[in-house]
mmCIF file of C-alpha atoms in Angstrom:
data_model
loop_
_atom_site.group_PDB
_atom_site.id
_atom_site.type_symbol
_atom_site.label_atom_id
_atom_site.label_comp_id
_atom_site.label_asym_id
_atom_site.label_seq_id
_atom_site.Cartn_x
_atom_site.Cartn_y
_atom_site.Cartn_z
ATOM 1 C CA UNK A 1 -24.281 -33.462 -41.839
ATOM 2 C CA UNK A 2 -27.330 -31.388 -40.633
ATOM 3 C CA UNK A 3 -25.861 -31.900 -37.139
ATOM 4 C CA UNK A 4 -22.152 -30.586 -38.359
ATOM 5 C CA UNK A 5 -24.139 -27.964 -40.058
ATOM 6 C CA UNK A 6 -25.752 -26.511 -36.890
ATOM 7 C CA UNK A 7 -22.490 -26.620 -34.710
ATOM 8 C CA UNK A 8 -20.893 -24.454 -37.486
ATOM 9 C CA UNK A 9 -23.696 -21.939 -37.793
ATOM 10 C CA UNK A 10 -23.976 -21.966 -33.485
ATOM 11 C CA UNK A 11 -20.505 -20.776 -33.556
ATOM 12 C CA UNK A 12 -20.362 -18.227 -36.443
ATOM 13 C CA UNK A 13 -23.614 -17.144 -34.887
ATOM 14 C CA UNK A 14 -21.618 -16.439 -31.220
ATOM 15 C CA UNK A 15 -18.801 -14.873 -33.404
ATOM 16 C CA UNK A 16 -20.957 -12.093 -34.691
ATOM 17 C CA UNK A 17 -22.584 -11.311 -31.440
ATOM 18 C CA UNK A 18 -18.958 -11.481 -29.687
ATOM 19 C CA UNK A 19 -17.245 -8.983 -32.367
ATOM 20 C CA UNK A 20 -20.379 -6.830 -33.174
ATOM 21 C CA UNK A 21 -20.447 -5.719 -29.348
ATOM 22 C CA UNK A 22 -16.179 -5.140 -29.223
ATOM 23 C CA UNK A 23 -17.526 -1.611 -29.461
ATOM 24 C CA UNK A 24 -19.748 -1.367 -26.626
ATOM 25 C CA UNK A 25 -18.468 -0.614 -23.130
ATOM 26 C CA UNK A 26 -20.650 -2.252 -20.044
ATOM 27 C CA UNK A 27 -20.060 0.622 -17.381
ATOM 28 C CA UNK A 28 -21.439 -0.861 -14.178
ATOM 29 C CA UNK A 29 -21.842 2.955 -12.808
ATOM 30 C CA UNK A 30 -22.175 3.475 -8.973
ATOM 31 C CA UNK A 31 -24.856 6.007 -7.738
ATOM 32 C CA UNK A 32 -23.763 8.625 -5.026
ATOM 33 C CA UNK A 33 -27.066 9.339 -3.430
ATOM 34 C CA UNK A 34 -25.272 11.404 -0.908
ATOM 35 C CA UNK A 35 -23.879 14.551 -2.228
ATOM 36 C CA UNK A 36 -22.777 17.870 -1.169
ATOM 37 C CA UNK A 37 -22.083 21.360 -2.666
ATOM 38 C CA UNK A 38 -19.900 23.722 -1.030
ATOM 39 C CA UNK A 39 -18.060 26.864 -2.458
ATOM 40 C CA UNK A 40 -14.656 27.844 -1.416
ATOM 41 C CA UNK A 41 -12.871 31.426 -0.521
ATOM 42 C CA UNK A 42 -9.079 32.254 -1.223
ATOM 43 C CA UNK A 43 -6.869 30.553 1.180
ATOM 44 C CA UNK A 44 -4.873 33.821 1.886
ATOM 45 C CA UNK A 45 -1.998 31.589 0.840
ATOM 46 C CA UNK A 46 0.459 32.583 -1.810
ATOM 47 C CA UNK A 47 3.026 29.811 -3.385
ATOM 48 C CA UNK A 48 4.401 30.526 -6.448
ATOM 49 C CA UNK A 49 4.988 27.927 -9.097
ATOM 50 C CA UNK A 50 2.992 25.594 -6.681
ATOM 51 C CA UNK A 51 2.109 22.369 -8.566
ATOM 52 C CA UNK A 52 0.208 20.095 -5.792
ATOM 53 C CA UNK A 53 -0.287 20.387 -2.363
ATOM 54 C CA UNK A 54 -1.002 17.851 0.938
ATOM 55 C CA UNK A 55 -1.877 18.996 4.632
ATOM 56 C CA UNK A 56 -0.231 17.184 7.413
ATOM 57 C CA UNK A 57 -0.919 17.654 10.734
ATOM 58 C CA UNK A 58 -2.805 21.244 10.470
ATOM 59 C CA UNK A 59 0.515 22.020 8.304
ATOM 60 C CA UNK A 60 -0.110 22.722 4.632
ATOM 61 C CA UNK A 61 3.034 21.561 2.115
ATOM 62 C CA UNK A 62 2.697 22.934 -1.157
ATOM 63 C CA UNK A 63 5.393 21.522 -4.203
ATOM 64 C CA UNK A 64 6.599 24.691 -6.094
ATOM 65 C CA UNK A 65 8.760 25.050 -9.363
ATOM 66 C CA UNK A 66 11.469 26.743 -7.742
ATOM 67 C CA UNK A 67 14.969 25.527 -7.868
ATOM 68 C CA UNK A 68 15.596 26.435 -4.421
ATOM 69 C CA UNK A 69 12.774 25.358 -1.885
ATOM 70 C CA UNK A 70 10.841 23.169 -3.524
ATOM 71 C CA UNK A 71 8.367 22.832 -0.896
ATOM 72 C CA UNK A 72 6.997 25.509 0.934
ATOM 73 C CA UNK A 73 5.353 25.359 4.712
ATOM 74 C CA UNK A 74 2.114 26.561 6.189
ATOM 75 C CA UNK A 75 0.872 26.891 9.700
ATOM 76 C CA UNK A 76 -3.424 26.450 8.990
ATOM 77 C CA UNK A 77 -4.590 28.148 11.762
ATOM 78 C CA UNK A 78 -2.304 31.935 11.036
ATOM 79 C CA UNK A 79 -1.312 31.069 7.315
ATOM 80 C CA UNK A 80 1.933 31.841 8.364
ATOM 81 C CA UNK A 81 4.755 31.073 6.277
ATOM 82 C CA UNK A 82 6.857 28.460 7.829
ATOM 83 C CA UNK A 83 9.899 27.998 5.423
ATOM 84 C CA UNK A 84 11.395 26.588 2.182
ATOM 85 C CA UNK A 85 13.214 23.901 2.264
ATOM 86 C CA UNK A 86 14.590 20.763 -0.665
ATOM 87 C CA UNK A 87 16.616 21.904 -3.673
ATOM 88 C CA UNK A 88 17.092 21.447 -7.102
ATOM 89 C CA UNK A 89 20.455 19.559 -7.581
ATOM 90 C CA UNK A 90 22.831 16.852 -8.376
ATOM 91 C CA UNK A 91 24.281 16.368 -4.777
ATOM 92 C CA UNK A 92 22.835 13.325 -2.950
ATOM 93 C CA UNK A 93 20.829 15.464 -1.160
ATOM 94 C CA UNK A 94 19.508 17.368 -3.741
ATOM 95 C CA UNK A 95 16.531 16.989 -6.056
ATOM 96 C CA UNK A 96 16.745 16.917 -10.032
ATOM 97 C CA UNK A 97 12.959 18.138 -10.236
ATOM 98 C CA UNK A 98 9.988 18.868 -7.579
ATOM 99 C CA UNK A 99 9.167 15.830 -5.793
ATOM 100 C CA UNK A 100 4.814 16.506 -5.732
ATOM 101 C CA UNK A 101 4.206 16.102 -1.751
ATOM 102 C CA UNK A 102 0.541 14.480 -2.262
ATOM 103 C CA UNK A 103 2.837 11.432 -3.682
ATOM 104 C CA UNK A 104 5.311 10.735 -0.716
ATOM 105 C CA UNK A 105 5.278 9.077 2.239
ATOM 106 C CA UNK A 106 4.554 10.334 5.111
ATOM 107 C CA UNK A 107 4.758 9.235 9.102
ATOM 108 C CA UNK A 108 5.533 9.948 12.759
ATOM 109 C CA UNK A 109 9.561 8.377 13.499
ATOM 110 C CA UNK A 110 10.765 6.755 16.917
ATOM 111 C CA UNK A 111 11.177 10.606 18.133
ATOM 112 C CA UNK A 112 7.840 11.330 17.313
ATOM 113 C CA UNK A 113 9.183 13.779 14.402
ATOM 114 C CA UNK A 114 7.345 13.920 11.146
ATOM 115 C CA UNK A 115 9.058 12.455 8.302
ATOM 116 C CA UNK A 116 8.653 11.845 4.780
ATOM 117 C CA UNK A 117 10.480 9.424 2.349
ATOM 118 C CA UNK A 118 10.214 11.473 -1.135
ATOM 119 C CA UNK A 119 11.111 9.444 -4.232
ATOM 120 C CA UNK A 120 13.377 11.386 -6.978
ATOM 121 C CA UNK A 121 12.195 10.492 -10.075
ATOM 122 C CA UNK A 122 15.508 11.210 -12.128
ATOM 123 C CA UNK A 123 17.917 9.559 -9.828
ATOM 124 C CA UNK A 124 15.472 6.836 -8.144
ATOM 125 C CA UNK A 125 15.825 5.898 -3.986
ATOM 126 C CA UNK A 126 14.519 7.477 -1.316
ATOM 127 C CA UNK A 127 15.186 10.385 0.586
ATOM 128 C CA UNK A 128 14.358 10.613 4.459
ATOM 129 C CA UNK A 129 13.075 14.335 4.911
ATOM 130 C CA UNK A 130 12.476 15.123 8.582
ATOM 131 C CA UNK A 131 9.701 18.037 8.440
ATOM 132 C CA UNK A 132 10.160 19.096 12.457
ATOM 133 C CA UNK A 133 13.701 19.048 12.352
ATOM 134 C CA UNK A 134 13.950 21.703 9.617
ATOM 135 C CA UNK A 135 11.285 23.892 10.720
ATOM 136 C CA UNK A 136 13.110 24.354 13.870
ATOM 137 C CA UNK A 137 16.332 24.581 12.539
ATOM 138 C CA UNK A 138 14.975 26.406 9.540
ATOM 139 C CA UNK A 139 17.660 24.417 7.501
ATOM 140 C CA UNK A 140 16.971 21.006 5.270
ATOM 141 C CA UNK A 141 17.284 18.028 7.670
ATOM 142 C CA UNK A 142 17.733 15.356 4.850
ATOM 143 C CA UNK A 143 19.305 11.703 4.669
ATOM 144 C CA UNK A 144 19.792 9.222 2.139
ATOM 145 C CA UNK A 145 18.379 5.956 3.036
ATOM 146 C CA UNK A 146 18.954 2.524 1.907
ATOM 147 C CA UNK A 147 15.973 2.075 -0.104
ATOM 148 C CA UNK A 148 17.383 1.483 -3.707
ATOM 149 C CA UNK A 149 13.826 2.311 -5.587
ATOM 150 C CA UNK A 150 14.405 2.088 -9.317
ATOM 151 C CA UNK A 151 14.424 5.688 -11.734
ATOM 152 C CA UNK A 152 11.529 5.980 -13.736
ATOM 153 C CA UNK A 153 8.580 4.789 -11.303
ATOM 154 C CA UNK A 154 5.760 5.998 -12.816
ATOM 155 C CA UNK A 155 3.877 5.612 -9.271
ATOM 156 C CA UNK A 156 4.721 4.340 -5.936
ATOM 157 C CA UNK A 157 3.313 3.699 -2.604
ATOM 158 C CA UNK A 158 4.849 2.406 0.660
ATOM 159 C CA UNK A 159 2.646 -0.434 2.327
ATOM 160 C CA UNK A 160 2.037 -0.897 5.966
ATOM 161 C CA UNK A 161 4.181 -3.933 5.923
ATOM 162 C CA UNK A 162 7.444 -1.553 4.756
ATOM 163 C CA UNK A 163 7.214 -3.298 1.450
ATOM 164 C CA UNK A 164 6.332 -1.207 -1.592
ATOM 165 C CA UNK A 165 4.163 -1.377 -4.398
ATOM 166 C CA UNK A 166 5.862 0.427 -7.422
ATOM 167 C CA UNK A 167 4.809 0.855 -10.944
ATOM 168 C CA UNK A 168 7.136 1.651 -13.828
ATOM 169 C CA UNK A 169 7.083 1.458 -17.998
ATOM 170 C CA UNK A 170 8.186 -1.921 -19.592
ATOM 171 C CA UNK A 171 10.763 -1.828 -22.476
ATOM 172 C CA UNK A 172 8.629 -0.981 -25.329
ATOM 173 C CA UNK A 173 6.597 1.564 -23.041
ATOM 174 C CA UNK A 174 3.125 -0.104 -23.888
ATOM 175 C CA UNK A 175 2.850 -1.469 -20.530
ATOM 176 C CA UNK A 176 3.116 -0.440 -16.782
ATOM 177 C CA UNK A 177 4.752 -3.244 -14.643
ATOM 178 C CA UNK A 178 3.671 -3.557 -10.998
ATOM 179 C CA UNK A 179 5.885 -5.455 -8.014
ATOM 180 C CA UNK A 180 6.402 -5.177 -4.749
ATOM 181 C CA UNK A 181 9.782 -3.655 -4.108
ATOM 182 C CA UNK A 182 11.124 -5.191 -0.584
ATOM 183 C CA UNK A 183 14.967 -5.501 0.710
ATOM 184 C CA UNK A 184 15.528 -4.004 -2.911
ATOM 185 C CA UNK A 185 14.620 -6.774 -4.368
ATOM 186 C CA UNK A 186 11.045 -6.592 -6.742
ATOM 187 C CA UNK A 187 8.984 -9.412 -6.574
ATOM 188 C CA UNK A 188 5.503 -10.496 -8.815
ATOM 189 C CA UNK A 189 2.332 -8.656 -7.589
ATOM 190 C CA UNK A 190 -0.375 -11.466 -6.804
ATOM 191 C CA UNK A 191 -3.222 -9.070 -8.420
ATOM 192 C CA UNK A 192 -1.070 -8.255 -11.692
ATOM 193 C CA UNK A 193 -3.711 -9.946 -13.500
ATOM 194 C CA UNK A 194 -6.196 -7.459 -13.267
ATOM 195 C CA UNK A 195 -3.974 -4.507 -15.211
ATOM 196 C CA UNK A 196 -3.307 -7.071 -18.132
ATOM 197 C CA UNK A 197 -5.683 -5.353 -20.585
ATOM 198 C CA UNK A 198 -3.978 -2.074 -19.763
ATOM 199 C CA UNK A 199 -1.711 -2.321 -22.420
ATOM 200 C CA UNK A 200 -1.487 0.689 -25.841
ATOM 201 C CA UNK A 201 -1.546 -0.441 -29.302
ATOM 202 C CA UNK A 202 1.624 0.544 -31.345
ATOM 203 C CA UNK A 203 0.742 4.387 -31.939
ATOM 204 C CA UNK A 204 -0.714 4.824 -28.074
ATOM 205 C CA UNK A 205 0.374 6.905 -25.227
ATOM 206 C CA UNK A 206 1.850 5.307 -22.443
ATOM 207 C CA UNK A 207 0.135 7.888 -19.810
ATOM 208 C CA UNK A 208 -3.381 6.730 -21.171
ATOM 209 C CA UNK A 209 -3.062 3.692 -18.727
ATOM 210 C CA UNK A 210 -1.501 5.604 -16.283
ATOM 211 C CA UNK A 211 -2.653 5.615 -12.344
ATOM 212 C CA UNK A 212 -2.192 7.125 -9.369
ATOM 213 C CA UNK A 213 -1.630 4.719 -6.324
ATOM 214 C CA UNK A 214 -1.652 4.870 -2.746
ATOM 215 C CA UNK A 215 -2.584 2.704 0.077
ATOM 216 C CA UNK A 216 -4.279 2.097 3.610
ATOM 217 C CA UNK A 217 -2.467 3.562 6.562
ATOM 218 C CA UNK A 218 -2.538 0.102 8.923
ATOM 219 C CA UNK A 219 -3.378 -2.446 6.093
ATOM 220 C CA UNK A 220 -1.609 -3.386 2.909
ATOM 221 C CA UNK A 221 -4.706 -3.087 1.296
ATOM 222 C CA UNK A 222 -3.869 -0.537 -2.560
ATOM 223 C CA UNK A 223 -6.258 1.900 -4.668
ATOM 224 C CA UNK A 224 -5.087 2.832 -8.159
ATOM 225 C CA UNK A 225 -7.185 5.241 -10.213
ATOM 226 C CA UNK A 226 -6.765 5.835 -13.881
ATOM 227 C CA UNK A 227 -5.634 9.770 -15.188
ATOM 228 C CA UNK A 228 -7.018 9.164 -18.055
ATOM 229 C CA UNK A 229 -9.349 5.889 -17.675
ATOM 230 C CA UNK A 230 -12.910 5.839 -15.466
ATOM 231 C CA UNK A 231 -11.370 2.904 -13.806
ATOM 232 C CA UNK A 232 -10.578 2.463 -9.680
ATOM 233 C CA UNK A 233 -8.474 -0.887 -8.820
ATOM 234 C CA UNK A 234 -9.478 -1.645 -5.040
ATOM 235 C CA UNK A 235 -7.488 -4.480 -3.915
ATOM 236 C CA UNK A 236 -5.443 -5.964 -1.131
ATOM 237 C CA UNK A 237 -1.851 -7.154 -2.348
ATOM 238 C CA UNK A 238 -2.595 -10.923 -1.441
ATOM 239 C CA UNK A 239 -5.308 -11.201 -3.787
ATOM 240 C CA UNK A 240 -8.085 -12.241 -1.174
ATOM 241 C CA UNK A 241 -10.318 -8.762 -2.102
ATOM 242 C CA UNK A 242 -9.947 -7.269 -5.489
ATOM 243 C CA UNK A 243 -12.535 -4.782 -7.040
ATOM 244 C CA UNK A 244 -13.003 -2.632 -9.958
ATOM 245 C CA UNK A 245 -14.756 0.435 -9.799
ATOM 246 C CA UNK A 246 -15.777 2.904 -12.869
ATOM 247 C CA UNK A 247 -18.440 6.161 -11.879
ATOM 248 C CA UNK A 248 -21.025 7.491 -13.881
ATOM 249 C CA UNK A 249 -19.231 10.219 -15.932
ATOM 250 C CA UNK A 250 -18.559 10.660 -19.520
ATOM 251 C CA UNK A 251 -15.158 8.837 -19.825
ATOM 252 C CA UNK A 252 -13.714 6.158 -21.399
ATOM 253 C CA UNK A 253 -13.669 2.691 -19.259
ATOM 254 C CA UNK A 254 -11.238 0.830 -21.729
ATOM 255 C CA UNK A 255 -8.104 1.422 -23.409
ATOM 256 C CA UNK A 256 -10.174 0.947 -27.050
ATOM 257 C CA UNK A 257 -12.176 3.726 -26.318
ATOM 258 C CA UNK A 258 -9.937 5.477 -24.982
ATOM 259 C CA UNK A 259 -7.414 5.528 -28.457
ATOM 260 C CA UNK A 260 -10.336 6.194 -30.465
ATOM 261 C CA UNK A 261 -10.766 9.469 -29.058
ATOM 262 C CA UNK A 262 -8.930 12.274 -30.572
ATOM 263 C CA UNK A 263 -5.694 13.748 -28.432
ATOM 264 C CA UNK A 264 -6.889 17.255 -27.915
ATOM 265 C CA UNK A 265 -10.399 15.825 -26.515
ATOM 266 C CA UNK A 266 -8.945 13.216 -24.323
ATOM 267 C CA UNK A 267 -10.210 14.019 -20.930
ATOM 268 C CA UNK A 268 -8.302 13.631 -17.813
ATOM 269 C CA UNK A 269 -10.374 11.255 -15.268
ATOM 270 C CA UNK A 270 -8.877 11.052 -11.410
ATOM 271 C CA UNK A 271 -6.326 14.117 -11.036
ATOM 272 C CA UNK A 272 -5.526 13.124 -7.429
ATOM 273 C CA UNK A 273 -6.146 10.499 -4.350
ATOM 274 C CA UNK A 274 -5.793 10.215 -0.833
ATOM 275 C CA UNK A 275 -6.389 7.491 2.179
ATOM 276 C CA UNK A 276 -7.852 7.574 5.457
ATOM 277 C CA UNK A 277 -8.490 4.931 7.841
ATOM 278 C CA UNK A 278 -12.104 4.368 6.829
ATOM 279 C CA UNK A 279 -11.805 6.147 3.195
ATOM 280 C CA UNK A 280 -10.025 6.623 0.555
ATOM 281 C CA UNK A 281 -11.118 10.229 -1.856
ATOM 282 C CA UNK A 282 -10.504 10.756 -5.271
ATOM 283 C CA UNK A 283 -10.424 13.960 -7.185
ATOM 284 C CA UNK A 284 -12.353 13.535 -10.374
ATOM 285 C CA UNK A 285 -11.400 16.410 -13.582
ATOM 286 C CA UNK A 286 -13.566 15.179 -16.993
ATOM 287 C CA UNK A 287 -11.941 17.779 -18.767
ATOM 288 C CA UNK A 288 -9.989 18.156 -21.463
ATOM 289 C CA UNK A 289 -6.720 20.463 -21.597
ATOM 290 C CA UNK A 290 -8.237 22.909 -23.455
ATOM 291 C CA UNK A 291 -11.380 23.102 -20.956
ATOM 292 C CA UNK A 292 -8.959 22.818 -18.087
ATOM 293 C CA UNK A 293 -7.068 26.136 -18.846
ATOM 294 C CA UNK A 294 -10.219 27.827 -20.219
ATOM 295 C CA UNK A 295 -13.150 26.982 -18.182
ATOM 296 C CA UNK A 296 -14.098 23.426 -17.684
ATOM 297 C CA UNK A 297 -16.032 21.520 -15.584
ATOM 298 C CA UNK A 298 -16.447 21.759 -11.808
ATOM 299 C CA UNK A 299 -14.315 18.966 -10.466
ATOM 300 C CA UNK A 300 -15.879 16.828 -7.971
ATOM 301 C CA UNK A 301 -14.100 14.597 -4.896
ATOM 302 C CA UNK A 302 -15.942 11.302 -4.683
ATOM 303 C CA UNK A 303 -15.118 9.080 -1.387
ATOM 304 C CA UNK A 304 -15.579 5.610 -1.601
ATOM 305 C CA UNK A 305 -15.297 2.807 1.447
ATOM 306 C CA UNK A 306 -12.580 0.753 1.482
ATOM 307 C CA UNK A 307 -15.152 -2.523 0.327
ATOM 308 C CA UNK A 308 -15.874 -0.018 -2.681
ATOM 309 C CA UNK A 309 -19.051 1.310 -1.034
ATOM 310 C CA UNK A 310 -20.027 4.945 -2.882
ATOM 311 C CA UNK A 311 -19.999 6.912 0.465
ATOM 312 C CA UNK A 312 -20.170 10.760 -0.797
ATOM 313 C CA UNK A 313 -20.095 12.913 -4.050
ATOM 314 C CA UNK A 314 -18.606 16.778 -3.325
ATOM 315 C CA UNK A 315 -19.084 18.977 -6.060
ATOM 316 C CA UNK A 316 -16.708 22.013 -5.929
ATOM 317 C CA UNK A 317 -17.197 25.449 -7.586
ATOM 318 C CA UNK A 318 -14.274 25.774 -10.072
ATOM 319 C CA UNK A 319 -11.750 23.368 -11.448
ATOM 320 C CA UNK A 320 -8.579 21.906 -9.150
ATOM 321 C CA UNK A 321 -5.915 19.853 -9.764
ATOM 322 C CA UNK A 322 -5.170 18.660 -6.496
ATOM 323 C CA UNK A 323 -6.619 18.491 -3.242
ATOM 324 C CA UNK A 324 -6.215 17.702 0.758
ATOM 325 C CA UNK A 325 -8.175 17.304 4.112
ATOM 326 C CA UNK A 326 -7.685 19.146 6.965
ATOM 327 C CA UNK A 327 -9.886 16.729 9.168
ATOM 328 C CA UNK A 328 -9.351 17.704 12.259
ATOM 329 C CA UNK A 329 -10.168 21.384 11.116
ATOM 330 C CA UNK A 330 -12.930 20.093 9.188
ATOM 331 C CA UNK A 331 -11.377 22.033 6.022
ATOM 332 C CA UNK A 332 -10.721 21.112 2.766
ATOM 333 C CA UNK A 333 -7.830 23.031 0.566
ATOM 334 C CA UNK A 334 -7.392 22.279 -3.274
ATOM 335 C CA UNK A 335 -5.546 24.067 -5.813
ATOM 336 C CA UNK A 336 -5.845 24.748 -9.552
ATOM 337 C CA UNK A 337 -1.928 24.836 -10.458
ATOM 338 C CA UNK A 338 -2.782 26.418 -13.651
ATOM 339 C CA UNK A 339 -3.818 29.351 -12.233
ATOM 340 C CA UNK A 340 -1.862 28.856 -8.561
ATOM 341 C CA UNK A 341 -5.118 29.485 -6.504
ATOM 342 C CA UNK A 342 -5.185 27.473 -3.481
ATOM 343 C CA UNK A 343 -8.968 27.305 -2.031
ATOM 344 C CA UNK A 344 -10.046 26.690 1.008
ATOM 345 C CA UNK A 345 -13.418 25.003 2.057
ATOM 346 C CA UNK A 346 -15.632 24.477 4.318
ATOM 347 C CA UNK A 347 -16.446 20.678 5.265
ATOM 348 C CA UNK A 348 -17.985 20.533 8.697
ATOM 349 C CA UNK A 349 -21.158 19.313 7.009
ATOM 350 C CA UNK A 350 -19.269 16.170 5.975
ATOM 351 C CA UNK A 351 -20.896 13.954 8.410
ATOM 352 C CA UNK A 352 -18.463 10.985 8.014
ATOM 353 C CA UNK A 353 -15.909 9.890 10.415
ATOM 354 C CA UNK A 354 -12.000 9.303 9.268
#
């Protein structure tokens, strides 16, 4: 009896330690020793409506509301206006709403041309957009390809084995599905495992466990980051590397937290991401709408290794919403599409190599 007694009170006794710390949150933090400020000067570029922006090539693409040009073209070097070019539409080759260019694919075809694939949201597939093409023609080269991606992808990324890694809402929209989308066909993700916790109670919002994705250039090697979570997924798509990464800032790790905290003070975490060869950068916000539109918090671009390593911390002057590299310029251009200010900066003190 004593011994029955013990076993019982062992196990209550775990119990209370196990539910009286369901409130606590063990943040592993990583320390950027390595930081950098640097303060940024009006780009001298003016895009109205733009929403995001990406730099390919020395050419800077900025995603506009506008029906008619979604995306509008920049030469770096003269800020010259280069064209206008996608439309809103129901035609094939037309666009139900502006495809954000930091989000599609982009890469160099048999002709040496640069192309992009750019997902429509609304109608699902890909479109093949060839960039060159249209800025010497000045006229829309675009194709429909074969590539049957679902409507409704949440987030998407193209891996260097032509597969794709896509995200999108279950049925009850608690819960973002991954697979890799090949021959249009999806098949299970080895590393779904690790986004099983990621799922809202009955009252939640889907977009708190939302991510952004992308991926390495030459390996199929994928980095999510949570909008609203502090949480990076680092992880090659056969499982053999996987790592989770959260930062030392003031915001939620886990979806608990995260639903305790009112609506108007949930904070946005990673606004935007993007891969190099030897990096990938992510655009960190920690404020809330309110703060965003008024005057928040400095966002900050931590770059990370692609083991996970913290590399570099740069803190920027004002708020952005996205962001790209001009590295062979050594620039840096953001923009805050609340106030349509693209910035450009200064990073020749970035001593890293892409």
């Amino acid at each position: 009896m004593k011994r029955i007694t013990i076993i019982i009170f062992s196990v209550l006794f775990i119990a209370i330690i196990l539910f009286g710390c369901k409130d606590q949150e063990v943040n592993d933090n990583l320390k950027f020793t390595d930081t950098i400020h640097i303060s940024g000067q009006d780009a001298d570029i003016d895009a109205m409506g733009a929403l995001n922006l990406k730099v390919i090539d020395s050419i800077l693409i900025v995603s506009t509301k506008k029906k008619v040009g979604f995306w509008s073209f920049y030469d770096l070097k003269s800020k010259r206006h280069l064209g206008d070019f996608l439309n809103k539409g129901n035609s094939n080759l037309e666009f139900l709403g502006s495809p954000l260019a930091g989000r599609q694919h982009f890469e160099r075809d048999e002709n040496g041309d640069l192309v992009t694939l750019v997902y429509d949201f609304s109608k699902g597939g890909l479109k093949k957009f060839n960039i060159t093409k249209s800025l010497n023609s000045q006229h829309p080269e675009v194709e429909l390809t074969d590539i049957q991606l679902p409507r409704n992808i949440f987030s998407w990324t193209m891996l260097h084995s032509g597969e794709f890694l896509i995200s999108e809402p279950d049925m009850s929209h608690a819960f973002e599905n991954r697979s890799i989308f090949s021959n249009n066909e999806k098949k299970v993700l080895p590393t779904s495992y690790l986004f099983d916790n990621l799922k809202i109670s009955s009252k939640g919002d889907i977009n708190d466990v939302g991510t952004i994705i992308s991926s390495h250039p030459s390996r199929d090697m994928v980095v999510e980051c949570g909008k609203k979570l502090n949480k990076i997924y680092l992880y090659s798509i056969d499982g053999s590397f996987v790592k989770e990464i959260s930062i030392d800032e003031e915001v939620p790790v886990s979806i608990e937290a995260l639903e305790r905290v009112g609506k108007r003070n949930k904070k946005d975490c990673f606004r935007d991401l993007e891969c190099t060869e030897n990096y990938f950068c992510v655009l960190f916000s920690g404020n809330n709408q309110r703060q965003e539109t008024t005057k928040g918090n400095n966002s900050k671009i931590y770059i990370f290794s692609w083991m996970g390593e913290p590399i570099t911390c740069i803190y920027l002057d004002r708020v952005v919403t996205s962001f790209s590299f001009d590295w062979k310029n050594k620039k840096l251009y953001t923009l805050n599409y609340n106030t349509e200010e693209i910035v450009e900066y200064d990073v020749s003190s970035l001593n890293i190599s892409i």
